[in-house]
PDB file of C-alpha atoms in Angstrom:
ATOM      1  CA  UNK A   1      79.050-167.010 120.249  1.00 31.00           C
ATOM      2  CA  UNK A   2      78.035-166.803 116.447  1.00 28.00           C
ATOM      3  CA  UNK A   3      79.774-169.349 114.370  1.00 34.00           C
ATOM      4  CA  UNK A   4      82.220-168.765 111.625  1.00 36.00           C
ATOM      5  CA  UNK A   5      81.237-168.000 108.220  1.00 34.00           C
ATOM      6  CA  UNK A   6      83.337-167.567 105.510  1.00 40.00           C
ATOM      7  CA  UNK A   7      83.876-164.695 103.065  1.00 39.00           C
ATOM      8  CA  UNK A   8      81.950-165.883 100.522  1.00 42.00           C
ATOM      9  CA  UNK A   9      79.036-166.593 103.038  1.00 39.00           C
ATOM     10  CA  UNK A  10      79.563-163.071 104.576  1.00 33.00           C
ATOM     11  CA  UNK A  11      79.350-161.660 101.508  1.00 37.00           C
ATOM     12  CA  UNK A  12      76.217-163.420 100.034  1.00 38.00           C
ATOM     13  CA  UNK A  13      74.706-162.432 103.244  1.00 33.00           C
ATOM     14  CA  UNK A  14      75.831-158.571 102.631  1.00 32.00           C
ATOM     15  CA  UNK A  15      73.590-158.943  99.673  1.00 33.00           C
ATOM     16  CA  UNK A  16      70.740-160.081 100.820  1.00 33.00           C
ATOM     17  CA  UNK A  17      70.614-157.924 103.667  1.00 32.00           C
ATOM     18  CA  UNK A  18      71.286-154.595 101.291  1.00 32.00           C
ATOM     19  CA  UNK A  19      68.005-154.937  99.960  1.00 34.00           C
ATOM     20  CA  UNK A  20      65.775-155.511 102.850  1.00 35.00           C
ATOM     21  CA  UNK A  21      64.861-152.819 104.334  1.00 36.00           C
ATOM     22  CA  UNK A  22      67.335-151.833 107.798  1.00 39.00           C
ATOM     23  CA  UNK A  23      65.218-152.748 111.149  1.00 42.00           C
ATOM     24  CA  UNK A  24      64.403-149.512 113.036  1.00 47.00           C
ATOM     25  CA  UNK A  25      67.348-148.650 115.432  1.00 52.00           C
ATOM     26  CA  UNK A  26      67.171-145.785 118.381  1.00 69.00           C
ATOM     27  CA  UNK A  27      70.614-144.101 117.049  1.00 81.00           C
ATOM     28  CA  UNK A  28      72.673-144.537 114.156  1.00 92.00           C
ATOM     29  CA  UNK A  29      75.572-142.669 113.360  1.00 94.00           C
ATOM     30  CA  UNK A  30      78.588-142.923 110.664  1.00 96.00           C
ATOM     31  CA  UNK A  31      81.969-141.181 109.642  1.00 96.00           C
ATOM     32  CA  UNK A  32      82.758-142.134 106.016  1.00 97.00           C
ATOM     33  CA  UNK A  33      86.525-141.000 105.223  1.00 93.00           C
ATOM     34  CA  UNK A  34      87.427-139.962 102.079  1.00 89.00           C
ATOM     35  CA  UNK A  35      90.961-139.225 103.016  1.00 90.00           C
ATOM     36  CA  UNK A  36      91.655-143.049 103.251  1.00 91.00           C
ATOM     37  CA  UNK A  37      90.650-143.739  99.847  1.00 94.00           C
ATOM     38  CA  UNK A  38      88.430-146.282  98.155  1.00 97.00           C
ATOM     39  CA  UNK A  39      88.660-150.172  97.308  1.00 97.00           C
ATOM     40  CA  UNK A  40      86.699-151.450  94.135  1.00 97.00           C
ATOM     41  CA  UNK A  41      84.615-154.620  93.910  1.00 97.00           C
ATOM     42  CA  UNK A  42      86.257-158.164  93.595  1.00 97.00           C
ATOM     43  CA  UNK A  43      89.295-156.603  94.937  1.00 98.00           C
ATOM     44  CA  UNK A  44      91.314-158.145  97.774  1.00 98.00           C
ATOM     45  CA  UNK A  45      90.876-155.195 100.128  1.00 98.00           C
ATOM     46  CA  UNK A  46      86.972-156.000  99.500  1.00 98.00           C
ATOM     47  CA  UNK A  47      88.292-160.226 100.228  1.00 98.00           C
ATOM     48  CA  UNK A  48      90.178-159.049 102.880  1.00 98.00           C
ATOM     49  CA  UNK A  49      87.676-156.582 104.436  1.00 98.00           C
ATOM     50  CA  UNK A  50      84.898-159.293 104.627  1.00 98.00           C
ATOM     51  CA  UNK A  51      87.072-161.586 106.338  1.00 98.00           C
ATOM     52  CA  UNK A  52      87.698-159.037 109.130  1.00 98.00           C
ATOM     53  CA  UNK A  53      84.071-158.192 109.479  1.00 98.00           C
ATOM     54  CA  UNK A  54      82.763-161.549 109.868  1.00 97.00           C
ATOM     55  CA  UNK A  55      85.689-162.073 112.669  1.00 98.00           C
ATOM     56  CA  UNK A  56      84.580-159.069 113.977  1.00 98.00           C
ATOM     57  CA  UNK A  57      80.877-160.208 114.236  1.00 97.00           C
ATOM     58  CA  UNK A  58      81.746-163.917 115.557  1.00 96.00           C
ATOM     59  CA  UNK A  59      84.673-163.099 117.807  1.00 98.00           C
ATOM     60  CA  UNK A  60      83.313-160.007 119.500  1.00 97.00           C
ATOM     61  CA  UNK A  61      79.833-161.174 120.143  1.00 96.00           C
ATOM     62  CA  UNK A  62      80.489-162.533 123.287  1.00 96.00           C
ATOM     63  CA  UNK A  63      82.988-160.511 125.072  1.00 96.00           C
ATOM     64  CA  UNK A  64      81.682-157.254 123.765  1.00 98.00           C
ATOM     65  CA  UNK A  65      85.312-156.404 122.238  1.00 98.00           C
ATOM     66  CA  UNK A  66      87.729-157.336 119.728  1.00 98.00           C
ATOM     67  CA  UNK A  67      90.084-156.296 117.156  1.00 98.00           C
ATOM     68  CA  UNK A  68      91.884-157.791 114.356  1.00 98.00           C
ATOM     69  CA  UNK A  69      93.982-157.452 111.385  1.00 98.00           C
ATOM     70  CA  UNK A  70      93.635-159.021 107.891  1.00 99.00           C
ATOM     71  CA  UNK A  71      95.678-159.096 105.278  1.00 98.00           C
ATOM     72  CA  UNK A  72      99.115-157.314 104.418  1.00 97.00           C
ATOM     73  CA  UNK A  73      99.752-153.790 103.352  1.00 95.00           C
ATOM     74  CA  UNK A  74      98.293-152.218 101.014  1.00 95.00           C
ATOM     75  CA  UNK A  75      95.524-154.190 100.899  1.00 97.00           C
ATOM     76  CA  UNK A  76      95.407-154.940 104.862  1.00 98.00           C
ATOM     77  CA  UNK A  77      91.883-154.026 106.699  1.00 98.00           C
ATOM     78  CA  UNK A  78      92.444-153.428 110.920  1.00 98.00           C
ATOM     79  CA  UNK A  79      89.072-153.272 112.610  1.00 98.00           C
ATOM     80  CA  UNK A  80      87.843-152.852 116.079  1.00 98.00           C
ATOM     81  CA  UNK A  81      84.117-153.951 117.555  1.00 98.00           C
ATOM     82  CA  UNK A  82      82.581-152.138 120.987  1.00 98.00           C
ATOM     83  CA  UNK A  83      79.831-153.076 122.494  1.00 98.00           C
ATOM     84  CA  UNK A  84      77.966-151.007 125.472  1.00 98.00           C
ATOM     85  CA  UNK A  85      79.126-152.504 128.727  1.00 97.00           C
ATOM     86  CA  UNK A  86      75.385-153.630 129.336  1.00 97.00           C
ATOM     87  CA  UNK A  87      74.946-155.810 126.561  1.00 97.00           C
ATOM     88  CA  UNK A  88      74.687-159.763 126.763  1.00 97.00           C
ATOM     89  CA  UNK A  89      76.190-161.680 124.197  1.00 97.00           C
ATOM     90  CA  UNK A  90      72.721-161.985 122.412  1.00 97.00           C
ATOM     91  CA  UNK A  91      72.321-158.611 122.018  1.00 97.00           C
ATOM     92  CA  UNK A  92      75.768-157.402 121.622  1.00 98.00           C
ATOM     93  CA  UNK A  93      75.562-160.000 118.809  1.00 97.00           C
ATOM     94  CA  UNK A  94      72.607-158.817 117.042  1.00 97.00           C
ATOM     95  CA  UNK A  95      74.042-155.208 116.610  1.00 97.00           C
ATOM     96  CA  UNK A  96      76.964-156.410 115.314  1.00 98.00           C
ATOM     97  CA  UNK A  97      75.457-158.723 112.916  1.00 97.00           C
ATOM     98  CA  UNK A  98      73.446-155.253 112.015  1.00 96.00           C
ATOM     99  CA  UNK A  99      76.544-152.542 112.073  1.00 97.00           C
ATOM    100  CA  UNK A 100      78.875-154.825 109.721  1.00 97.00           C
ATOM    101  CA  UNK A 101      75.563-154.610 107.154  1.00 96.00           C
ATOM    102  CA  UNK A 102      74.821-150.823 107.411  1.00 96.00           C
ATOM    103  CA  UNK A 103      78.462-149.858 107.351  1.00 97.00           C
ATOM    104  CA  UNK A 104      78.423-151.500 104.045  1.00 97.00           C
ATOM    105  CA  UNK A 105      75.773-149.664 103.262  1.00 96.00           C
ATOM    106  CA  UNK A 106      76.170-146.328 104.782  1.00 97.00           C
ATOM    107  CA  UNK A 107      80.008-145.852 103.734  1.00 97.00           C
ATOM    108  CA  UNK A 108      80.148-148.170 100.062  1.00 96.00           C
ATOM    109  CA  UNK A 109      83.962-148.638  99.170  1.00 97.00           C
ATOM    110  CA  UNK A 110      85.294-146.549 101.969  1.00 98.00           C
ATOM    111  CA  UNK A 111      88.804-147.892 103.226  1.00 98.00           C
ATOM    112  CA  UNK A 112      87.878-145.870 106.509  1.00 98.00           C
ATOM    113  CA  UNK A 113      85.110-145.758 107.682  1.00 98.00           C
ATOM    114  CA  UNK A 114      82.619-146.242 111.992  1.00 98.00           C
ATOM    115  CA  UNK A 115      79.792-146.466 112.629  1.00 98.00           C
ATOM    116  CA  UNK A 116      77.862-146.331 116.093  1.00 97.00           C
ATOM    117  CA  UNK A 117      74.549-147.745 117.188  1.00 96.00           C
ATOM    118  CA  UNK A 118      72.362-147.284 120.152  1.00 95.00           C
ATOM    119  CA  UNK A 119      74.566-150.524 121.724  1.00 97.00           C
ATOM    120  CA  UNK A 120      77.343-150.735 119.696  1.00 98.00           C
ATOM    121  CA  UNK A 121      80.545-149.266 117.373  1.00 98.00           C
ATOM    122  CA  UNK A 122      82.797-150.842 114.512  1.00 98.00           C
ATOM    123  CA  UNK A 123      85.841-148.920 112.482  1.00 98.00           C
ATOM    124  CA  UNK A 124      87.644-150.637 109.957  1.00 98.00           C
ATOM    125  CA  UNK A 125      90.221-149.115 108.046  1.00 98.00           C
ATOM    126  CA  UNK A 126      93.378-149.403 106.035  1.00 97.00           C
ATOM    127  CA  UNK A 127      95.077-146.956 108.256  1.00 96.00           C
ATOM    128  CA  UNK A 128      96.981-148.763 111.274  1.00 94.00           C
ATOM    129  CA  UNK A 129      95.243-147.249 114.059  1.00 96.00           C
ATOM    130  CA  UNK A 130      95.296-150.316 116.376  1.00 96.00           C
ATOM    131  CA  UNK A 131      98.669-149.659 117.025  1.00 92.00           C
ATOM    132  CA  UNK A 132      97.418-146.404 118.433  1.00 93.00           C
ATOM    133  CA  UNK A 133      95.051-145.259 121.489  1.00 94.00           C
ATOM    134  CA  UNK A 134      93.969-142.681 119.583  1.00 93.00           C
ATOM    135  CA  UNK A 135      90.077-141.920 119.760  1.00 97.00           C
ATOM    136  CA  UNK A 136      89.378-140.140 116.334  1.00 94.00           C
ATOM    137  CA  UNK A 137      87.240-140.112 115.039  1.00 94.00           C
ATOM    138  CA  UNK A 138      84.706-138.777 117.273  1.00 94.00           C
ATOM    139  CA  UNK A 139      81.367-136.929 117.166  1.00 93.00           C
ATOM    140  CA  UNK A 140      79.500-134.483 119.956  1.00 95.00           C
ATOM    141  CA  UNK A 141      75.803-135.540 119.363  1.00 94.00           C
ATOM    142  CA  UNK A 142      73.670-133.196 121.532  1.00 94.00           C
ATOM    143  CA  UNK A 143      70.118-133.278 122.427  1.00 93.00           C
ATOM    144  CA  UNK A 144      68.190-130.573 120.794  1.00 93.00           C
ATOM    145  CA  UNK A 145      66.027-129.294 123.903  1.00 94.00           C
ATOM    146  CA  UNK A 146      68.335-126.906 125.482  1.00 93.00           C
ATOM    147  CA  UNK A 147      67.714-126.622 129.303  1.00 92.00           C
ATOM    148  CA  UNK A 148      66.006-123.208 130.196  1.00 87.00           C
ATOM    149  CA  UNK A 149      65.718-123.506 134.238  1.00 86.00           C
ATOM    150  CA  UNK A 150      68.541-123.574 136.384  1.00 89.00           C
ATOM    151  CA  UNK A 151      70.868-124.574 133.852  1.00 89.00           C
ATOM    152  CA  UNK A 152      73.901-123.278 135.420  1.00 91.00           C
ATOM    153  CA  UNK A 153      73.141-126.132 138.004  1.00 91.00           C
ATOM    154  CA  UNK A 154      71.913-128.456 136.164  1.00 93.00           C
ATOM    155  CA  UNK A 155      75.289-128.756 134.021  1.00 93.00           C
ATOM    156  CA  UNK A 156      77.019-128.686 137.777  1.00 93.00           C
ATOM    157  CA  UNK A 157      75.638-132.079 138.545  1.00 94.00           C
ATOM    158  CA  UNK A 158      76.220-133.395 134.353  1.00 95.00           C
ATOM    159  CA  UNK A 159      79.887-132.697 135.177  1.00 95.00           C
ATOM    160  CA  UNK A 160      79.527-133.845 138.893  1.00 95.00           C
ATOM    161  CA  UNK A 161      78.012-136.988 137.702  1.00 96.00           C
ATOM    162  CA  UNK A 162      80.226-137.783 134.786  1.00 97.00           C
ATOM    163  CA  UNK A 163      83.515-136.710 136.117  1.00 97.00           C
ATOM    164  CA  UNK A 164      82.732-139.209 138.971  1.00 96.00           C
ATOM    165  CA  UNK A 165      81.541-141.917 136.734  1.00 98.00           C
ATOM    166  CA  UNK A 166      84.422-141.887 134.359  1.00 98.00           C
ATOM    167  CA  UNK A 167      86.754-142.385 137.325  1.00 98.00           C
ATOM    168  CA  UNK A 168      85.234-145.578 138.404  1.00 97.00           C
ATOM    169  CA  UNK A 169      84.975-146.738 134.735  1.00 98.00           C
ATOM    170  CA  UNK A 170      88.643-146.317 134.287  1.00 98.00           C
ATOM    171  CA  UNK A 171      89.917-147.037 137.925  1.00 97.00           C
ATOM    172  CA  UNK A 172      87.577-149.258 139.110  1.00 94.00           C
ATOM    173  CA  UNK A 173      86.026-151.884 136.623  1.00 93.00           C
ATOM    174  CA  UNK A 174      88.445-154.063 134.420  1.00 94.00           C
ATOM    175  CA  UNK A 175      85.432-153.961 131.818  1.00 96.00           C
ATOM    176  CA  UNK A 176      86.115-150.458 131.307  1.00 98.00           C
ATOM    177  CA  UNK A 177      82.521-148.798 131.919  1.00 98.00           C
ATOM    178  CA  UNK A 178      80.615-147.380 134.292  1.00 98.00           C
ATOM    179  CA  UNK A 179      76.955-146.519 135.151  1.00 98.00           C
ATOM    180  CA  UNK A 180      75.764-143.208 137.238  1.00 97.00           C
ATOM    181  CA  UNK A 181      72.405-141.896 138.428  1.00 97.00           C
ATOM    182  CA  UNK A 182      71.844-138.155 139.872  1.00 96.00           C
ATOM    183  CA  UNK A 183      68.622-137.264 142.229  1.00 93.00           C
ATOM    184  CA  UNK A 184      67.077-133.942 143.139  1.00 85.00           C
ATOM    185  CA  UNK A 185      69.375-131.704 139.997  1.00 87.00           C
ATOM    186  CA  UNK A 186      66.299-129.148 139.691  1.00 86.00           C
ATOM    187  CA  UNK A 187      62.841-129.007 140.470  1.00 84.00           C
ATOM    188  CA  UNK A 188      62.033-129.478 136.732  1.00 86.00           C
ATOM    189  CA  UNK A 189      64.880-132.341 135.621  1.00 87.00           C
ATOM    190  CA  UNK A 190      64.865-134.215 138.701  1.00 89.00           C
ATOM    191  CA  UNK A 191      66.891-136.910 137.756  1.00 94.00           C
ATOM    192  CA  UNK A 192      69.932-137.038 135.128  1.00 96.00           C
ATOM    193  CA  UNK A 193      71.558-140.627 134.076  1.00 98.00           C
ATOM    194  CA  UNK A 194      75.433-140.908 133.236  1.00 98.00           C
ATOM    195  CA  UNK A 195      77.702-143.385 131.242  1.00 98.00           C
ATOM    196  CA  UNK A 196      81.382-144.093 130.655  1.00 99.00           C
ATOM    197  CA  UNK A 197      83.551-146.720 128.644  1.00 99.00           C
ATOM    198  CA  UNK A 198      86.430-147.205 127.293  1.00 99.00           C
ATOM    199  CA  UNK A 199      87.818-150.191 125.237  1.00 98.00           C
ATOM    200  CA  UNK A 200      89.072-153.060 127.794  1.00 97.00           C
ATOM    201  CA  UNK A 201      92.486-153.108 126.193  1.00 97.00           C
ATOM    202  CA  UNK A 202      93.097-149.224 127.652  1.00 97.00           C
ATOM    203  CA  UNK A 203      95.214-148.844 130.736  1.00 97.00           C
ATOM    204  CA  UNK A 204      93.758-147.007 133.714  1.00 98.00           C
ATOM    205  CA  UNK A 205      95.734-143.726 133.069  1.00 98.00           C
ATOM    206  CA  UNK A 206      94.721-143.846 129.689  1.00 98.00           C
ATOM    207  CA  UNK A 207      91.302-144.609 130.015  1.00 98.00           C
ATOM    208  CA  UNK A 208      90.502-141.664 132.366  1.00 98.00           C
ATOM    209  CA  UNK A 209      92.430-139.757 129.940  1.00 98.00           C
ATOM    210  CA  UNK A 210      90.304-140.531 126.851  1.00 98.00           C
ATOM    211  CA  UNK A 211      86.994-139.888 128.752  1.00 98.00           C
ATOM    212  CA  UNK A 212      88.654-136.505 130.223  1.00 98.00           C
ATOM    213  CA  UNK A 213      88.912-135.623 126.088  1.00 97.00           C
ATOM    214  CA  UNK A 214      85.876-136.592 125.359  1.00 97.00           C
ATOM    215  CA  UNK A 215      84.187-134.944 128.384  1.00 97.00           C
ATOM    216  CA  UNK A 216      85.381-131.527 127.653  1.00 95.00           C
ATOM    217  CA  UNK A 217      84.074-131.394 124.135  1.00 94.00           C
ATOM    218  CA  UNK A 218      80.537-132.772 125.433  1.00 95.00           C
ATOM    219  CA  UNK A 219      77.755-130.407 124.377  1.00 93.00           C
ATOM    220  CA  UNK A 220      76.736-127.868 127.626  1.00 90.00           C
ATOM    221  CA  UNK A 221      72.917-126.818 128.282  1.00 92.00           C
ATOM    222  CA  UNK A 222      71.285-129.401 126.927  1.00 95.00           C
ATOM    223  CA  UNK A 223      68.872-132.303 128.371  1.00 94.00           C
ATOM    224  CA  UNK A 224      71.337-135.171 127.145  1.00 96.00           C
ATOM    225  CA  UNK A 225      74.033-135.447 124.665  1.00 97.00           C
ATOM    226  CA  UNK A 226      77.253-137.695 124.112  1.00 97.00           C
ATOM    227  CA  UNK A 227      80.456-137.744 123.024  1.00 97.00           C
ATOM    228  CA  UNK A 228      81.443-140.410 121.020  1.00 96.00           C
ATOM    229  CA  UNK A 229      84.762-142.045 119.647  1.00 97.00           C
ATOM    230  CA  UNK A 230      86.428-145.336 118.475  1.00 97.00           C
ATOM    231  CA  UNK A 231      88.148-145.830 121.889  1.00 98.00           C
ATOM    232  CA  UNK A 232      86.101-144.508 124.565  1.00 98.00           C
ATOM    233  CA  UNK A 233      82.785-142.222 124.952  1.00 98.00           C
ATOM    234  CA  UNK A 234      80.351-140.962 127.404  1.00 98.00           C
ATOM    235  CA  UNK A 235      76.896-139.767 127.497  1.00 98.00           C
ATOM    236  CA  UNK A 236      74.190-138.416 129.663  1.00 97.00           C
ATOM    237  CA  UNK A 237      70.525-138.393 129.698  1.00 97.00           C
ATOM    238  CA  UNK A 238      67.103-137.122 131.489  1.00 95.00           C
ATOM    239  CA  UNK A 239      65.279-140.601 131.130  1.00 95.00           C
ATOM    240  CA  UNK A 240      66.907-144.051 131.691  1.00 96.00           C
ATOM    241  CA  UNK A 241      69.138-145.389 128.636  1.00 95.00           C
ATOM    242  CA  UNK A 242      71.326-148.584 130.275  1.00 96.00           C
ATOM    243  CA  UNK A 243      70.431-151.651 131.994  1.00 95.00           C
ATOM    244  CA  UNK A 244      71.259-152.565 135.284  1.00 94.00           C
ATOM    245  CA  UNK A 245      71.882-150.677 138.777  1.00 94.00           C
ATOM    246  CA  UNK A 246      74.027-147.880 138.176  1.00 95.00           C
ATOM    247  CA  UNK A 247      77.087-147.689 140.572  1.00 94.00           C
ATOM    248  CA  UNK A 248      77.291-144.071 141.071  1.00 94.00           C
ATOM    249  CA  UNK A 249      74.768-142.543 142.700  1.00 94.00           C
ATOM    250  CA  UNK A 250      75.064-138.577 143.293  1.00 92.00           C
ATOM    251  CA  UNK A 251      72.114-136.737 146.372  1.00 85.00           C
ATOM    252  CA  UNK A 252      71.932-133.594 145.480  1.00 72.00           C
ATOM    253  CA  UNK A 253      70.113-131.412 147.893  1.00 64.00           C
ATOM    254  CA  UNK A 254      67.758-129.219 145.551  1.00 54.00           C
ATOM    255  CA  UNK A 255      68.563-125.518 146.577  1.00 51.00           C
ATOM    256  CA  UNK A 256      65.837-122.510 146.226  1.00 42.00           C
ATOM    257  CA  UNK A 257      63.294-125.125 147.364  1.00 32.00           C
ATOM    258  CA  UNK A 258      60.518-124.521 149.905  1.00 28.00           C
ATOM    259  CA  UNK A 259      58.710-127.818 148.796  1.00 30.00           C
ATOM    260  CA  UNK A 260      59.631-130.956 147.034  1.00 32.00           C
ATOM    261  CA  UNK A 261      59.614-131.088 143.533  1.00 38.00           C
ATOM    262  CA  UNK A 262      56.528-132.317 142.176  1.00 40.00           C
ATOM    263  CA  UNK A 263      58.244-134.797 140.039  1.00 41.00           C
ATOM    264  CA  UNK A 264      61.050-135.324 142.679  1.00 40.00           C
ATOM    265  CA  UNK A 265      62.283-138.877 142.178  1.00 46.00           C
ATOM    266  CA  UNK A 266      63.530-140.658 145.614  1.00 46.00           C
ATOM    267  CA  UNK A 267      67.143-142.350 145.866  1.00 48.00           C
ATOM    268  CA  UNK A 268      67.062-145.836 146.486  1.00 50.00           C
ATOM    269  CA  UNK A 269      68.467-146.951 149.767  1.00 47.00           C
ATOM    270  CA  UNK A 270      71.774-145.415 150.081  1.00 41.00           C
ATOM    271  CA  UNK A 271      74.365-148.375 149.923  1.00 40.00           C
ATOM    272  CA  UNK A 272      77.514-148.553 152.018  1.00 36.00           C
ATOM    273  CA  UNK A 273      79.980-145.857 151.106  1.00 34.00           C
ATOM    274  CA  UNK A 274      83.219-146.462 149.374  1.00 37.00           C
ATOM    275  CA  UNK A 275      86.074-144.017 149.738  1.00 36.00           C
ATOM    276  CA  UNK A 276      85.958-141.890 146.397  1.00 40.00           C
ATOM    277  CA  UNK A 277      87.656-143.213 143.257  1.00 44.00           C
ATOM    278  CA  UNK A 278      90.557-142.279 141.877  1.00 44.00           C
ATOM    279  CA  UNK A 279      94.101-143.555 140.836  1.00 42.00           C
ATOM    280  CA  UNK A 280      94.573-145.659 143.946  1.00 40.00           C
ATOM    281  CA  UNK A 281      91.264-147.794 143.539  1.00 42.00           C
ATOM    282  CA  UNK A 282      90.909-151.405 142.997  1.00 41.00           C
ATOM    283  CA  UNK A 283      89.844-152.730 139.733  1.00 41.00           C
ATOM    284  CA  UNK A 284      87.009-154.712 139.415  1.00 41.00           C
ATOM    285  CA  UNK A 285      84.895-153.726 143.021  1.00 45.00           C
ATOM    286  CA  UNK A 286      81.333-153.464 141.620  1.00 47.00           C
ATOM    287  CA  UNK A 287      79.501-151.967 144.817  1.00 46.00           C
ATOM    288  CA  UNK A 288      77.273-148.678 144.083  1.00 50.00           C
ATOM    289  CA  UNK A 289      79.085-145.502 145.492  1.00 55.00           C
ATOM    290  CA  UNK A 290      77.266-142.902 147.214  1.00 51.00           C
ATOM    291  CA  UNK A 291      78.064-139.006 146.788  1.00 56.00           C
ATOM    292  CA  UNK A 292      76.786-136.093 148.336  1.00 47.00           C
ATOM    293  CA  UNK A 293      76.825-132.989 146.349  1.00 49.00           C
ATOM    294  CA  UNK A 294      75.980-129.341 147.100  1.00 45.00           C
TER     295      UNK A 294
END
């Protein structure tokens, strides 16, 4: 866990950091509001707002999510810290440290304002959306290589693959997030990767709920894209983006085929199947589930 600094350390810090330049990140992404107004320097929603983000940084590190509140209205700053379900604390750590710099940067005397990063999120705002489950704001980031062979299968197994990995993520892991893996989706994309989260805090109604919105407004056709908010998101891709063994796994017979794919890749050794997920499962089982698919 990262010790505590204070505000004046946080902010000294800030300073520093805004003139070096920002170390090269896979994805960065940021909603600025304007609707939420703006705070002025030396003010105490700038006080208050660098308390919260150095809480943020040093409380969330380690567990990968946190909220808090600072301060009382109207100068009171809520703000909420996500980290990808297959971060370590180091890492996790690291991109916060980063995100509470750039959205500094990136959104300068914004009341409201997120960013995302490859392995992490942070909102703040003066708005009192903790008291809400409400995923907004979001953004649909799609690939731009469209898929031109056998798309209308190829999106098939994206839904196949998601819709089955957001179930376990909100009925079957207290962390929130799941992992998926599909084999043999077309003789040209052999192999499509899936991911689901919500924040821990959700319930498991409201979780699968969140990653049902977010699902249906994911971009079609294309090879990857993701659908991002404050409170949940999900995301697919043709090459491998998470750590770790992903627990759904999805066969799918390839159909028109009189000889393997060239670049076919093999399943792993199927594991022991697990009845299929859904309201009724147990939180917290972590063994890989196996699906066939036509």
């Amino acid at each position: 866990m990262f010790p505590s600094i204070s505000s004046t350390q946080f902010l000294l810090l800030y300073l520093v950091l805004l003139f070096v330049p920002s170390p090269t990140v896979a994805f960065r992404w940021q909603v600025c509001s304007t609707s939420a107004g703006n705070f002025t320097a030396n003010s105490t929603y700038e006080s208050n707002l660098n308390l919260l983000l150095s809480s943020l940084v040093s409380n969330g590190s380690a567990p990968g999510f946190f909220t808090d509140t600072v301060g009382r209205i109207p100068d009171q700053v809520q703000g909420i810290v996500l980290c990808r379900g297959d971060t370590n604390p180091t890492t996790c750590g690291s991109c916060l440290s980063n995100v509470t710099v750039e959205i500094l940067r990136l959104c300068a005397y914004n009341k409201d304002a997120v960013v995302w990063e490859e392995e992490c999120l942070l909102r703040f705002s003066n708005l009192q959306f903790l008291n809400t489950l409400d995923n907004d704001p979001t953004a649909a980031l799609p690939n731009p290589i469209q898929v031109s062979d056998e798309a209308d299968r190829f999106n098939k197994v994206v839904n196949e693959l998601l819709d089955s990995t957001a179930d376990w993520a909100a009925y079957n892991s207290t962390k929130r997030y799941a992992t998926g893996q599909a084999f043999n989706v077309t003789q040209a994309v052999p192999t499509i990767y899936g991911l689901a989260q919500c924040t821990p805090d959700m319930s498991t109604s409201d979780c699968r709920q969140c990653l049902k919105g977010v699902l249906q407004g994911l971009p079609q056709r294309r090879m990857g894209a993701r659908n991002q908010g404050v409170r949940c998101n999900i995301r697919f891709e043709v090459t491998r983006f998470y750590e770790g063994t992903p627990i759904i796994w999805l066969l799918s017979p390839l159909t028109n085929a009189t000889t393997p794919a060239e670049n076919a890749t093999a399943p792993p050794s199927a594991p022991a199947a697990h009845p299929a997920v859904g309201p009724t499962g147990k939180e917290g089982k972590d063994a890989p589930l196996a699906q066939l698919i036509n």
